[in-house]
Coordinates of C-alpha atoms in Angstrom, one line a residue:
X1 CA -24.6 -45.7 -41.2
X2 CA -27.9 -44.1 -42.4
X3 CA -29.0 -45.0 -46.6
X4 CA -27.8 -41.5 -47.7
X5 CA -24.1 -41.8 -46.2
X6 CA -24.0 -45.7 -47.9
X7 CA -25.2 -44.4 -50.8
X8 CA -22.6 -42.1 -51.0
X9 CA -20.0 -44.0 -49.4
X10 CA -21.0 -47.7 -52.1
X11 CA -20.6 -44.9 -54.6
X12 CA -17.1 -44.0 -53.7
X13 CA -16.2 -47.9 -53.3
X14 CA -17.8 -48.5 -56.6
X15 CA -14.9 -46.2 -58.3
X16 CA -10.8 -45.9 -58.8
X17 CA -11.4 -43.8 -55.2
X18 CA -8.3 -41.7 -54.1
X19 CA -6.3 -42.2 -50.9
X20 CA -7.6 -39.4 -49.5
X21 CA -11.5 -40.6 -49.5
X22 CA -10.5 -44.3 -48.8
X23 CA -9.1 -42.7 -45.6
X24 CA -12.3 -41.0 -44.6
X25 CA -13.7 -44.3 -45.2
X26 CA -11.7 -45.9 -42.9
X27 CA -12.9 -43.3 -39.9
X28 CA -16.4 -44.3 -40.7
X29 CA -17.5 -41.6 -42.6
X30 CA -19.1 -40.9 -45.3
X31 CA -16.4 -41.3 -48.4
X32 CA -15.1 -37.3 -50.2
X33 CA -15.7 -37.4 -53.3
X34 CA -13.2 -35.6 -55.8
X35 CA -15.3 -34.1 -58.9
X36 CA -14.4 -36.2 -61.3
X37 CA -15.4 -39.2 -58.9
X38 CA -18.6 -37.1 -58.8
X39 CA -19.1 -37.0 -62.5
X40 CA -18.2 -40.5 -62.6
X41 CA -20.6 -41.7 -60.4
X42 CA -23.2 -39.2 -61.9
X43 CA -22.5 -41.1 -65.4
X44 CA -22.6 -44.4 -64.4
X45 CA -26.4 -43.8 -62.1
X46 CA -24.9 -44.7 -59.1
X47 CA -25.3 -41.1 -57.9
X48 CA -27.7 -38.6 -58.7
X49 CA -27.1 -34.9 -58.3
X50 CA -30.3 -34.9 -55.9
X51 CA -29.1 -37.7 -53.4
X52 CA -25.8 -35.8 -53.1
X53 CA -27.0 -32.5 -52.4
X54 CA -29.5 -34.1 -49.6
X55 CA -26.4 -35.8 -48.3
X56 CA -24.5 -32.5 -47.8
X57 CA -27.3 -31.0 -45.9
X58 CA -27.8 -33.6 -43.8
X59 CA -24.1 -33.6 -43.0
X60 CA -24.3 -29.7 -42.5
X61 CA -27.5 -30.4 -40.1
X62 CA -25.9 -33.1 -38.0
X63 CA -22.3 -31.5 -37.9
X64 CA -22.2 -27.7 -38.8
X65 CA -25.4 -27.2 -36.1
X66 CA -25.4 -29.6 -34.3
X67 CA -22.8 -32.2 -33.5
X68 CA -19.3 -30.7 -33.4
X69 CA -21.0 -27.1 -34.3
X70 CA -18.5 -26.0 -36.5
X71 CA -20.6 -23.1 -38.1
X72 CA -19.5 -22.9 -41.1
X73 CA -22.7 -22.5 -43.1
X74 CA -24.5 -19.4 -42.5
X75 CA -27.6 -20.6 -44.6
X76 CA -28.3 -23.1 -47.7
X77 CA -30.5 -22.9 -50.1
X78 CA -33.9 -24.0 -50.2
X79 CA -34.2 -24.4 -54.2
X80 CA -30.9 -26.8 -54.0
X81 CA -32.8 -29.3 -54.1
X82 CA -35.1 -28.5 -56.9
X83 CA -32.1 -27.0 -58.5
X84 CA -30.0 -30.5 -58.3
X85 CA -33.6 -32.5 -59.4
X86 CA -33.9 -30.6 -62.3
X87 CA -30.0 -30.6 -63.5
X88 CA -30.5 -34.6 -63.2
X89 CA -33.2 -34.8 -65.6
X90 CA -31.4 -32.1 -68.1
X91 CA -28.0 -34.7 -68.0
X92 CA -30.1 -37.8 -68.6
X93 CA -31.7 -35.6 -71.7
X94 CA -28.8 -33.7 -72.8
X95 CA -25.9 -34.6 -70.9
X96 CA -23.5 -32.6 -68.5
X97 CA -22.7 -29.5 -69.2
X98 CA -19.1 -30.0 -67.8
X99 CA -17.0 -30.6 -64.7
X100 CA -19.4 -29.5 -62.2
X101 CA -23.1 -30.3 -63.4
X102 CA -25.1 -31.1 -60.8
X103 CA -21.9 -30.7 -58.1
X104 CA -22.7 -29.3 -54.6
X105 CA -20.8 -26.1 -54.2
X106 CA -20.6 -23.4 -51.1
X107 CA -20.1 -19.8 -51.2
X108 CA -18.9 -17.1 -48.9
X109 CA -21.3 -14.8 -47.7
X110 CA -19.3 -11.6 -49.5
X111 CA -20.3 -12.8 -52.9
X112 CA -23.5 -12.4 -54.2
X113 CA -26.5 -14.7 -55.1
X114 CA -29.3 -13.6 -56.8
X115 CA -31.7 -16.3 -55.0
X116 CA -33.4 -16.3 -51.7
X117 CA -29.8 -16.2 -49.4
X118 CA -28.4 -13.0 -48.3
X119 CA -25.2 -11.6 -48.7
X120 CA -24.3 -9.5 -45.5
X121 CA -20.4 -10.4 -45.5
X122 CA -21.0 -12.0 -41.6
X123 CA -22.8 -8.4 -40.9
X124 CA -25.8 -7.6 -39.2
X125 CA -26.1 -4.2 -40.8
X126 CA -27.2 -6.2 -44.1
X127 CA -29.6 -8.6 -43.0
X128 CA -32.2 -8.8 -45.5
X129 CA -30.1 -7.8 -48.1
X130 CA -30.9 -9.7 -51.4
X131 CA -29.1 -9.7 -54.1
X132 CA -30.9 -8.5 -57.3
X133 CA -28.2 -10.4 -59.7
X134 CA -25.5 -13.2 -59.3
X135 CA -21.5 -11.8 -59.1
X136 CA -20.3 -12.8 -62.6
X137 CA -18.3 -15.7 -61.0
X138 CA -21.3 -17.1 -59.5
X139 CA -23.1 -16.6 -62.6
X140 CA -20.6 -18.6 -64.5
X141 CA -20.7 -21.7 -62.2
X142 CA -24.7 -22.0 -62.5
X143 CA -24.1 -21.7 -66.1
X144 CA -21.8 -24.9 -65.8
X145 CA -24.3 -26.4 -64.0
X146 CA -23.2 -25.8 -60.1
X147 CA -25.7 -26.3 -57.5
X148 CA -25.3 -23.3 -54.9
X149 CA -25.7 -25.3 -51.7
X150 CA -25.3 -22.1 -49.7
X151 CA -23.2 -18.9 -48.4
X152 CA -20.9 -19.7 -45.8
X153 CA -19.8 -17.8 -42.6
X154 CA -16.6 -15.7 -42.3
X155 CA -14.7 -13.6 -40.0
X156 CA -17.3 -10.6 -40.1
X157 CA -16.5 -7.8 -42.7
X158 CA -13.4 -10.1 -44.5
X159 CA -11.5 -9.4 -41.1
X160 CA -11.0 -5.9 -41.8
X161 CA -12.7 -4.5 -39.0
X162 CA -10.6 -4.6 -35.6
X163 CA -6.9 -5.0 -35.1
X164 CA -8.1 -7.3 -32.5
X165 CA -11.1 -9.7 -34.1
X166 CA -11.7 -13.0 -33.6
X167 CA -10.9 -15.3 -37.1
X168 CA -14.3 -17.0 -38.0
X169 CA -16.3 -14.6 -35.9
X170 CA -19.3 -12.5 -37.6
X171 CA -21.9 -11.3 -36.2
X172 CA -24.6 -13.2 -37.9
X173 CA -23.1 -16.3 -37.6
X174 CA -21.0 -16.3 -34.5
X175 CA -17.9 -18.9 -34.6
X176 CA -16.6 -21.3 -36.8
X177 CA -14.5 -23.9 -35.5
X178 CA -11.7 -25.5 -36.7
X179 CA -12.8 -29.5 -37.6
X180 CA -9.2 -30.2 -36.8
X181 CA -9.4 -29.5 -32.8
X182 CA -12.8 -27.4 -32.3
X183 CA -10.9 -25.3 -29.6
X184 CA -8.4 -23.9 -32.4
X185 CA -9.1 -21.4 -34.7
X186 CA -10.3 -22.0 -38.6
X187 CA -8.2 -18.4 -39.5
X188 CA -9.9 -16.4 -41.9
X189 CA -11.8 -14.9 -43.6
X190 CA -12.6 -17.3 -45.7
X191 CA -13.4 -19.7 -42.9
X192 CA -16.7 -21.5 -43.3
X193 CA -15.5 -22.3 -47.1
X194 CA -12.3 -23.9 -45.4
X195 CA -14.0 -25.5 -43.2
X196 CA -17.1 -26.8 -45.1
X197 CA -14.7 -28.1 -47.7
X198 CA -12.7 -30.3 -45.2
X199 CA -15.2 -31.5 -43.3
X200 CA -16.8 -32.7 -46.2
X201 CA -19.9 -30.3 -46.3
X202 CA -20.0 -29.6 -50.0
X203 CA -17.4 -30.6 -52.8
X204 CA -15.6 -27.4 -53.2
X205 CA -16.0 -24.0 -52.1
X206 CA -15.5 -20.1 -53.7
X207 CA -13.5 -18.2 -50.6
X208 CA -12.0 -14.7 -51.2
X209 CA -8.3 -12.9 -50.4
X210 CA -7.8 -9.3 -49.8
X211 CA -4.2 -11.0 -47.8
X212 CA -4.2 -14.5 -46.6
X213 CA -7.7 -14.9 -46.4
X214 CA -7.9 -18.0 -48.8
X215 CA -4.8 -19.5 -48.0
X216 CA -4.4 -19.1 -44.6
X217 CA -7.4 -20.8 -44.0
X218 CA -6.7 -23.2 -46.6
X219 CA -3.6 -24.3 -44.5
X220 CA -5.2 -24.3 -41.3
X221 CA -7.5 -26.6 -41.9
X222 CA -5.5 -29.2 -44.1
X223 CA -7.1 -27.9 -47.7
X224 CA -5.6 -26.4 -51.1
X225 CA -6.6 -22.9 -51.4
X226 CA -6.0 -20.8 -54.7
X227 CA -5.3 -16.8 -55.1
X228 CA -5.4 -16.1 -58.3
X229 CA -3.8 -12.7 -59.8
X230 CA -5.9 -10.0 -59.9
X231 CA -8.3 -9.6 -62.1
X232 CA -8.2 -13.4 -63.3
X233 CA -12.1 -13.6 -61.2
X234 CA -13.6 -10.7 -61.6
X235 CA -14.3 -8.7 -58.6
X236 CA -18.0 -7.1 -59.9
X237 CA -21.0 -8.3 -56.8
X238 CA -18.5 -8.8 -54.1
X239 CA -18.2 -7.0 -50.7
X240 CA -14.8 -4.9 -50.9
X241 CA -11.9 -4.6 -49.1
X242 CA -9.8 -3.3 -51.3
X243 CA -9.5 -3.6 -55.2
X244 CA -5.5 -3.4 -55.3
X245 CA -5.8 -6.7 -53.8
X246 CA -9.0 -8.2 -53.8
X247 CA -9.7 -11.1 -55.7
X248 CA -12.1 -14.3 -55.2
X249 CA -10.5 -18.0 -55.7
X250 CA -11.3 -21.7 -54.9
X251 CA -11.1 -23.9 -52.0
X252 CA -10.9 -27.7 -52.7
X253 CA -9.4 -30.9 -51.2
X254 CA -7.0 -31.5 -54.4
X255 CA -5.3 -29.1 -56.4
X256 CA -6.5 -31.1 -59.3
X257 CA -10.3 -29.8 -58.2
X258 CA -8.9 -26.5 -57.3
X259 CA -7.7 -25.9 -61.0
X260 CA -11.1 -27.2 -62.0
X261 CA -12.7 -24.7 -60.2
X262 CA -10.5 -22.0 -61.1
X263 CA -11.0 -22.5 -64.7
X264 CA -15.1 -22.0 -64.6
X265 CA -14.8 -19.0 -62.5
X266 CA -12.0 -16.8 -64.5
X267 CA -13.5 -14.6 -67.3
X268 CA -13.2 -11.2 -68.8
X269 CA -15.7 -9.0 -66.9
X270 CA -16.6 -5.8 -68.8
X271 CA -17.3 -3.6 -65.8
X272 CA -14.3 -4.6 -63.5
X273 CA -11.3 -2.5 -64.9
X274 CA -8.5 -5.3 -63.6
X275 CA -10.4 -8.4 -65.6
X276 CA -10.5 -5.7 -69.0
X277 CA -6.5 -5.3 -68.0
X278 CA -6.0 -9.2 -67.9
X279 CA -6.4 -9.1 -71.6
X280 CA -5.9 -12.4 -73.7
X281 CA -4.5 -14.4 -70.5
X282 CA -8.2 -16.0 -69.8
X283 CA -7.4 -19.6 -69.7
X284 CA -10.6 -22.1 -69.5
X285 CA -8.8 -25.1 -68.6
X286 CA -6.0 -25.6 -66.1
X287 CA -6.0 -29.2 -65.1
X288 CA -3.8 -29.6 -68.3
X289 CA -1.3 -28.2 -66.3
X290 CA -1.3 -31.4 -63.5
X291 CA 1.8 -33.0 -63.6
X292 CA 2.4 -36.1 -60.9
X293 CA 6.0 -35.3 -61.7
X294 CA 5.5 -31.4 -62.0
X295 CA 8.6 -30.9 -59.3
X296 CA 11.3 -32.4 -61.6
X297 CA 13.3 -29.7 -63.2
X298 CA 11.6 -26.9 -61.3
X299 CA 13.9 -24.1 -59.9
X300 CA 12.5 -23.1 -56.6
X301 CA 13.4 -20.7 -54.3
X302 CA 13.3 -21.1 -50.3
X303 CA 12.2 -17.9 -48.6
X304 CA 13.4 -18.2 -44.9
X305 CA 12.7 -15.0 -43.3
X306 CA 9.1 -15.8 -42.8
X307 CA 9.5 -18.0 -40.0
X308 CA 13.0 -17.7 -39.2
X309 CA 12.9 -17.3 -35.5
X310 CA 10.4 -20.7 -35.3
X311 CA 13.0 -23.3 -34.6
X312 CA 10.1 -26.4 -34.8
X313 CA 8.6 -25.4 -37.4
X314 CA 11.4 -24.6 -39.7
X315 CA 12.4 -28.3 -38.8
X316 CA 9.0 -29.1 -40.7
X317 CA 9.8 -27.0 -43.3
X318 CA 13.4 -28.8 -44.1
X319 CA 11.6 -31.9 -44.2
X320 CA 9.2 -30.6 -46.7
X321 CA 12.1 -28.9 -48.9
X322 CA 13.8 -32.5 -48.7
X323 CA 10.9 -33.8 -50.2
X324 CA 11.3 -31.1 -53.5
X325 CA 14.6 -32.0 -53.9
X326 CA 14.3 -35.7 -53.4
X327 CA 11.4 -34.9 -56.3
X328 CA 13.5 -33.7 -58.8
X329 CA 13.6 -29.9 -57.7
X330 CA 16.3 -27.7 -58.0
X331 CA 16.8 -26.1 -55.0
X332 CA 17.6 -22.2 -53.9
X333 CA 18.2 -21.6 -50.4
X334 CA 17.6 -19.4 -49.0
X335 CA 16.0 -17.1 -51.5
X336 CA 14.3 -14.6 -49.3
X337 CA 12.8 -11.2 -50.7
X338 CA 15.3 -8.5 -51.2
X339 CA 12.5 -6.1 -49.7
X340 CA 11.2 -8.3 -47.3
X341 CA 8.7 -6.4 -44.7
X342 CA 9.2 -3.5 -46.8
X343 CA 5.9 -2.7 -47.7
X344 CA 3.9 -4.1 -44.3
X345 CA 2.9 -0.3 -43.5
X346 CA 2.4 1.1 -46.5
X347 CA -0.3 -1.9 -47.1
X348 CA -2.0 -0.9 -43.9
X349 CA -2.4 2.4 -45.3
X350 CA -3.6 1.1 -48.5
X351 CA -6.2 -0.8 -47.4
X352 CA -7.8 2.0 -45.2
X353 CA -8.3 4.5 -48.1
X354 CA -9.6 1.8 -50.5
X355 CA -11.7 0.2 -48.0
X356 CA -13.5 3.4 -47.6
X357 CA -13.5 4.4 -51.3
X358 CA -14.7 0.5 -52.2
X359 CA -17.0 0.5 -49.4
X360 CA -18.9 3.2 -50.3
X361 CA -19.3 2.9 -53.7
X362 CA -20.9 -0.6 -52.5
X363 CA -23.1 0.6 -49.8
X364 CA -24.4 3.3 -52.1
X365 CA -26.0 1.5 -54.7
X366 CA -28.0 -0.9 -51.5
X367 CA -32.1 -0.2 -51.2
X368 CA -32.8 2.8 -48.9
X369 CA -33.0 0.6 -45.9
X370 CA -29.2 -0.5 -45.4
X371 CA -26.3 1.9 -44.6
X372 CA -25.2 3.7 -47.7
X373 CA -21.7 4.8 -46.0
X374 CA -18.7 3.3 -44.3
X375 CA -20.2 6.1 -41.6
X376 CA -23.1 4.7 -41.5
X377 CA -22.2 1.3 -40.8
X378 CA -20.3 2.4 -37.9
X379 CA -23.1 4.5 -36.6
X380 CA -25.2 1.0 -37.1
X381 CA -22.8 -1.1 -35.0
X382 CA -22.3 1.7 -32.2
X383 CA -26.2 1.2 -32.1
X384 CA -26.2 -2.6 -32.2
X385 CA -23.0 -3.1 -29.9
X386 CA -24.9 -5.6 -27.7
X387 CA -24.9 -7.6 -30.5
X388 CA -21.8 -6.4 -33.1
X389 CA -19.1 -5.1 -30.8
X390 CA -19.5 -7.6 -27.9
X391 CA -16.3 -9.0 -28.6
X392 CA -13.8 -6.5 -30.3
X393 CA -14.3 -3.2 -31.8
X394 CA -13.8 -1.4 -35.1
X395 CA -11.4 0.6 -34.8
X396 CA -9.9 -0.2 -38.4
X397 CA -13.3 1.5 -39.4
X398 CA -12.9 4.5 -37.8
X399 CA -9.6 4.4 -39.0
X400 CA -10.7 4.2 -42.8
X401 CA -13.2 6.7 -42.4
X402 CA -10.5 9.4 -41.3
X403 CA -9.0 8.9 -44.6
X404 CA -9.1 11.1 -47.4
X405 CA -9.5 10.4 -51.2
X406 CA -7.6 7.8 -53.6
X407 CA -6.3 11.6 -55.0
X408 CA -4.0 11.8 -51.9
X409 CA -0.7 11.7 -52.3
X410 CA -0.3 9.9 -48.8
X411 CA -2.4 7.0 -50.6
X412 CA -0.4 7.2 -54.0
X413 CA 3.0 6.9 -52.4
X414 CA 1.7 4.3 -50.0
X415 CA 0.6 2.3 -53.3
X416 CA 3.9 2.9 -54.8
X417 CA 6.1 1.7 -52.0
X418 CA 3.5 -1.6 -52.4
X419 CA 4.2 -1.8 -55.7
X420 CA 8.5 -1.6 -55.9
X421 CA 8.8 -3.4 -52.4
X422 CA 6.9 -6.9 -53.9
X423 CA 6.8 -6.7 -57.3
X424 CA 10.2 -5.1 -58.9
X425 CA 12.0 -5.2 -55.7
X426 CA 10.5 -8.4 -54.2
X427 CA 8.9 -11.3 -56.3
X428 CA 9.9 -10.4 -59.3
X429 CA 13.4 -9.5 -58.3
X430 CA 14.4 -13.1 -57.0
X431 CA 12.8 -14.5 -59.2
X432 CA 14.5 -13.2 -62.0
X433 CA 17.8 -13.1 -59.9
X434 CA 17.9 -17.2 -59.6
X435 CA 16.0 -18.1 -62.8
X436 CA 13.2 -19.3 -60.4
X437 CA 10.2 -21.0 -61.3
X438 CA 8.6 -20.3 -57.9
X439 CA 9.1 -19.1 -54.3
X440 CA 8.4 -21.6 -51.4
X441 CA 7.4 -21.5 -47.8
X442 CA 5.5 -22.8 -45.0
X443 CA 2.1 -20.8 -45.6
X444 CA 0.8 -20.4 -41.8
X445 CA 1.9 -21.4 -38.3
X446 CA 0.1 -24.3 -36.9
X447 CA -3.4 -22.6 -36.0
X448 CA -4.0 -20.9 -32.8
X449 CA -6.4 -20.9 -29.8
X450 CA -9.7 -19.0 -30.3
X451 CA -9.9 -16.6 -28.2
X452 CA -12.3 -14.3 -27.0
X453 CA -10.6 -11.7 -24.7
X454 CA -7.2 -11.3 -27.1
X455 CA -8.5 -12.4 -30.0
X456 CA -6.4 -13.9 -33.0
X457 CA -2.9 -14.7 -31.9
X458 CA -0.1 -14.0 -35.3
X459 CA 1.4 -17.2 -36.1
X460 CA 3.0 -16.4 -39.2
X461 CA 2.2 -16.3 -42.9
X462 CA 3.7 -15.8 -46.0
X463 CA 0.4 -14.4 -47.7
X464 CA 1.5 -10.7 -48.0
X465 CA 3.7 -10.1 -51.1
X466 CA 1.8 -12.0 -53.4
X467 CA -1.2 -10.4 -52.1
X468 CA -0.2 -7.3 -52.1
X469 CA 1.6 -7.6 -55.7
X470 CA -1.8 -9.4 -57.1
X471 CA 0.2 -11.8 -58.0
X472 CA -0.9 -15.8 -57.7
X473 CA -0.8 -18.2 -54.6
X474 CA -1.9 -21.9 -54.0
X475 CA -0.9 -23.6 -50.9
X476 CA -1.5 -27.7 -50.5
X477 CA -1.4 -30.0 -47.9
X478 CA 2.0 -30.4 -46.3
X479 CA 0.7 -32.8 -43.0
X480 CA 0.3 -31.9 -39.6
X481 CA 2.6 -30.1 -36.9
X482 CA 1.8 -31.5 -33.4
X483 CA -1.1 -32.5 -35.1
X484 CA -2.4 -29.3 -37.1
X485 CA -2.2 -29.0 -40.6
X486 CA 0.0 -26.7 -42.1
X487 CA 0.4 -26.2 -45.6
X488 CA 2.9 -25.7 -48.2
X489 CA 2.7 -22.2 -50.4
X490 CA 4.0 -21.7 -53.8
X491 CA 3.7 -18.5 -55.3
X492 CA 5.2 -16.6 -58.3
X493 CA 4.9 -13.4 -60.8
X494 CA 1.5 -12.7 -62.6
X495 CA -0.5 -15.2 -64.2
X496 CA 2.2 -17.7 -63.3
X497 CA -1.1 -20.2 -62.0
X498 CA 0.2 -22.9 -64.4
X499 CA 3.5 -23.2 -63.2
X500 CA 1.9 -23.4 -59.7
X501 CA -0.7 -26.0 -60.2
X502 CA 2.1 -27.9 -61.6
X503 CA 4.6 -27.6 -58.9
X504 CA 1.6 -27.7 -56.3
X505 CA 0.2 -31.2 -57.8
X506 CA 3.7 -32.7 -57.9
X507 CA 4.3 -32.0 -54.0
X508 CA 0.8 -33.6 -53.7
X509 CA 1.5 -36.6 -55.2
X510 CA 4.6 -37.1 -53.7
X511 CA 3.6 -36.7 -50.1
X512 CA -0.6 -36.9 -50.1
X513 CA 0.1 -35.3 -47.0
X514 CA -4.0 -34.4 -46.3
X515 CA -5.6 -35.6 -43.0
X516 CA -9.2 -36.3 -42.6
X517 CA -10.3 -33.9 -39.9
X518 CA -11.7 -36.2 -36.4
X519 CA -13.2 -33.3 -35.1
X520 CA -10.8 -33.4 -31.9
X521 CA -12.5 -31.4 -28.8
X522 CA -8.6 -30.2 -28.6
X523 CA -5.4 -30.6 -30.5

């Protein structure tokens, strides 16, 4: 063991440490650290800010590009370190600004940074693109004293570029591997932020969801991921999908650091019309809502249909639903959607005209050198195929660009049919119908083999109709399927983050179901 990981790992023993980093301690790694272990260790000088963040990069040297070679981290920063010095000496002055002074954090490579990392979204069309300002959201975690370790890799363009891609795949960064079994697939597109954050690269991690692309992941690799409803992050400085559904949310190994995170990055943004429409709802601080007991009492509804033809799985899933009741829960089941699938076409559609509309209105405002158009970029990767197209196409872009305006009615009744089919005929509905205080189910299907010729194999989700609602989402750690995580989701109606975080923090205590990853060549 080298100084830095004793350092870390005598600061972990030196503290009340949780199972989960006692455990990595065990495999002979360095020991996670939960952030208020961090904080903790921070206060009592057995840590500095500076010895951390060197710590993380040497880990992301020796195991994200070389070692395993999970490539999850497209670049870090070079002013972390002077960033983490100089937050050291203002917390011996002044003290810590909060949760997260002087804490090691990653960020996907859609949201902007105005330092010297790109933001390309996985592309190679916007190399060299710079940021001139921070996204609000990453502005508010330097203001709490974050140190932005660097921008992690994704599946190129969110994942919204082929019907066919390759999860974890971009263009600039190639593959990221799952640190589960290296020959399965991270899922996406937040997948270097899942990734980093189990493997212990950095202490949590900003990912982003148009559908499924934070807790998918999440699940995959044995993490709790956090959608929040729309409009709860704002959306301003971050690569679009589409703005129906986008949102950006944390990544964390505990649902109590998830809520921490979430609570520094929501705030009313002025210039993003869905964080003006969340109103008064702002909350600051949502680890008051952690409850070791949080499933007692709690009226939870069991959606089936999601993986009702996977007899194994749904054996998994029993197990985990015994494990709610045996908690306390009051159990519905089944409580399926009464429009469940309804709206899977009509979502397509949506995302193909907002894409385009949100895509250019991005592109537009970039310096003269960068594509300004959704046609553009597909003009750039035609032109670049060696390099961009090598592996699937993008077809969903041509798609998108053969769309018309958000003034279409083919758009406005695809929206509509969204809308009715998982909100007032679909969450909401059974919700109300069995006086639920959430809706339960396995979130993914153990993950897949990468695969370069087919690319992603489907093995279920449960991501869409809270994604396409905007409604809220958290999945946590539910143990491992022929040993591959697979995570439990709860989800709800708007701004019901609370009620989740409770729920979601009593399942964790009950089971603390999360596996260290080995870094298996193979599941």
């Amino acid at each position: 063991m080298d100084r830095r990981n004793f350092i870390l790992t005598t600061a972990v023993g030196a503290m009340a440490a949780s199972d989960i980093a006692m455990s990595s301690k065990a495999q002979g790694e360095p020991g996670e650290l939960a952030l208020a272990e961090i904080a903790a260790a921070f206060a009592g000088g057995r840590l500095t800010s500076k010895q951390l963040t060197q710590i993380y990069l040497e880990r992301i040297d020796s195991l994200d590009r070389r070692g395993p070679g999970l490539r999850a981290v497209l670049e870090t920063n070079p002013a972390a370190l002077q960033t983490a010095a100089e937050l050291d000496r203002e917390r011996l002055a002044q003290g810590p600004r909060g949760a997260l002074h002087g804490v090691p954090i990653l960020i996907k490579d859609n949201v902007e940074t105005a330092d010297r990392m790109m933001t390309t979204a996985g592309s190679l069309a916007l190399e060299g693109w710079y940021a001139g300002k921070d996204a609000p959201l990453v502005a508010r975690l330097r203001r709490a004293g974050a140190v932005i370790l660097g921008k992690t890799n994704l599946s190129e363009w969110a994942n919204f570029r082929s019907d066919h891609s390759i999860s974890g795949w971009s263009g600039r960064g190639g593959q990221t591997r799952n640190p589960h079994a290296l020959d399965r697939s991270p899922s996406g597109s937040s997948s270097g932020s899942a990734v980093a954050v189990a493997a212990n690269l950095c202490a949590v991690a900003v990912g982003t969801e148009t559908d499924g692309s934070i807790v998918s992941p999440a699940s995959i690799n044995g993490i709790v991921g956090l959608k929040p409803t729309v409009g709860l992050v704002s959306r301003s400085g971050i690569v679009p999908i589409a703005h129906s559904q986008d949102t950006a949310g944390p990544l964390a190994r505990s649902v109590r650091d998830a809520a921490v995170l979430l609570g520094l990055m929501a705030g009313l943004d002025a210039a993003d019309p869905a964080s003006v429409a969340v109103g008064n709802r702002f909350q600051e601080d949502y680890v008051r809502y952690l409850d070791p007991d949080g499933l007692r009492g709690a009226r939870l509804g069991i959606a089936r249909r999601f993986f009702s033809g996977n007899t194994p799985l749904n054996a998994f899933f029993d197990s985990c639903v015994a494990t709610l009741e045996r908690c306390g829960a009051i159990i519905v089941d089944p409580a399926d959607l009464p429009m469940h699938g309804a709206s899977d076409a009509a979502e397509r559609e949506v995302l193909l005209y907002e894409f385009k509309a949100d895509l250019n209105t991005y592109l537009a405002r970039l310096p003269a050198e960068f594509p300004h158009s959704l046609e553009d970029l597909i003009k750039f990767n035609d032109a670049h195929a060696a390099r961009e197209l090598v592996l699937f196409d993008q077809e969903a872009f041509r798609q998108a660009q053969g769309k018309g305006g958000l003034e279409e009615s083919a758009y406005r009744d695809a929206r509509e049919t969204c809308l009715t089919a998982t909100r007032s005929g679909g969450i909401d509905a059974v919700i109300c119908e069995h006086d639920l205080d959430a809706i339960v189910a396995p979130t993914s299907g153990p993950a897949w083999l990468i695969d370069s010729v087919n690319g992603d194999m489907d093995t279920g989700g449960c991501s869409s109709p809270a994604a396409v609602a905007g409604y809220p989402h958290i999945t946590v750690p539910a143990g491992l399927f022929r040993g591959l995580p697979i995570g439990l989701s709860f989800f709800g109606t708007a701004f019901s983050e609370p009620k989740l975080i409770k729920l979601a923090s009593g399942f964790e205590h009950a089971t603390k179901a999360r596996r260290v990853p080995r870094f298996l060549p193979a599941a």
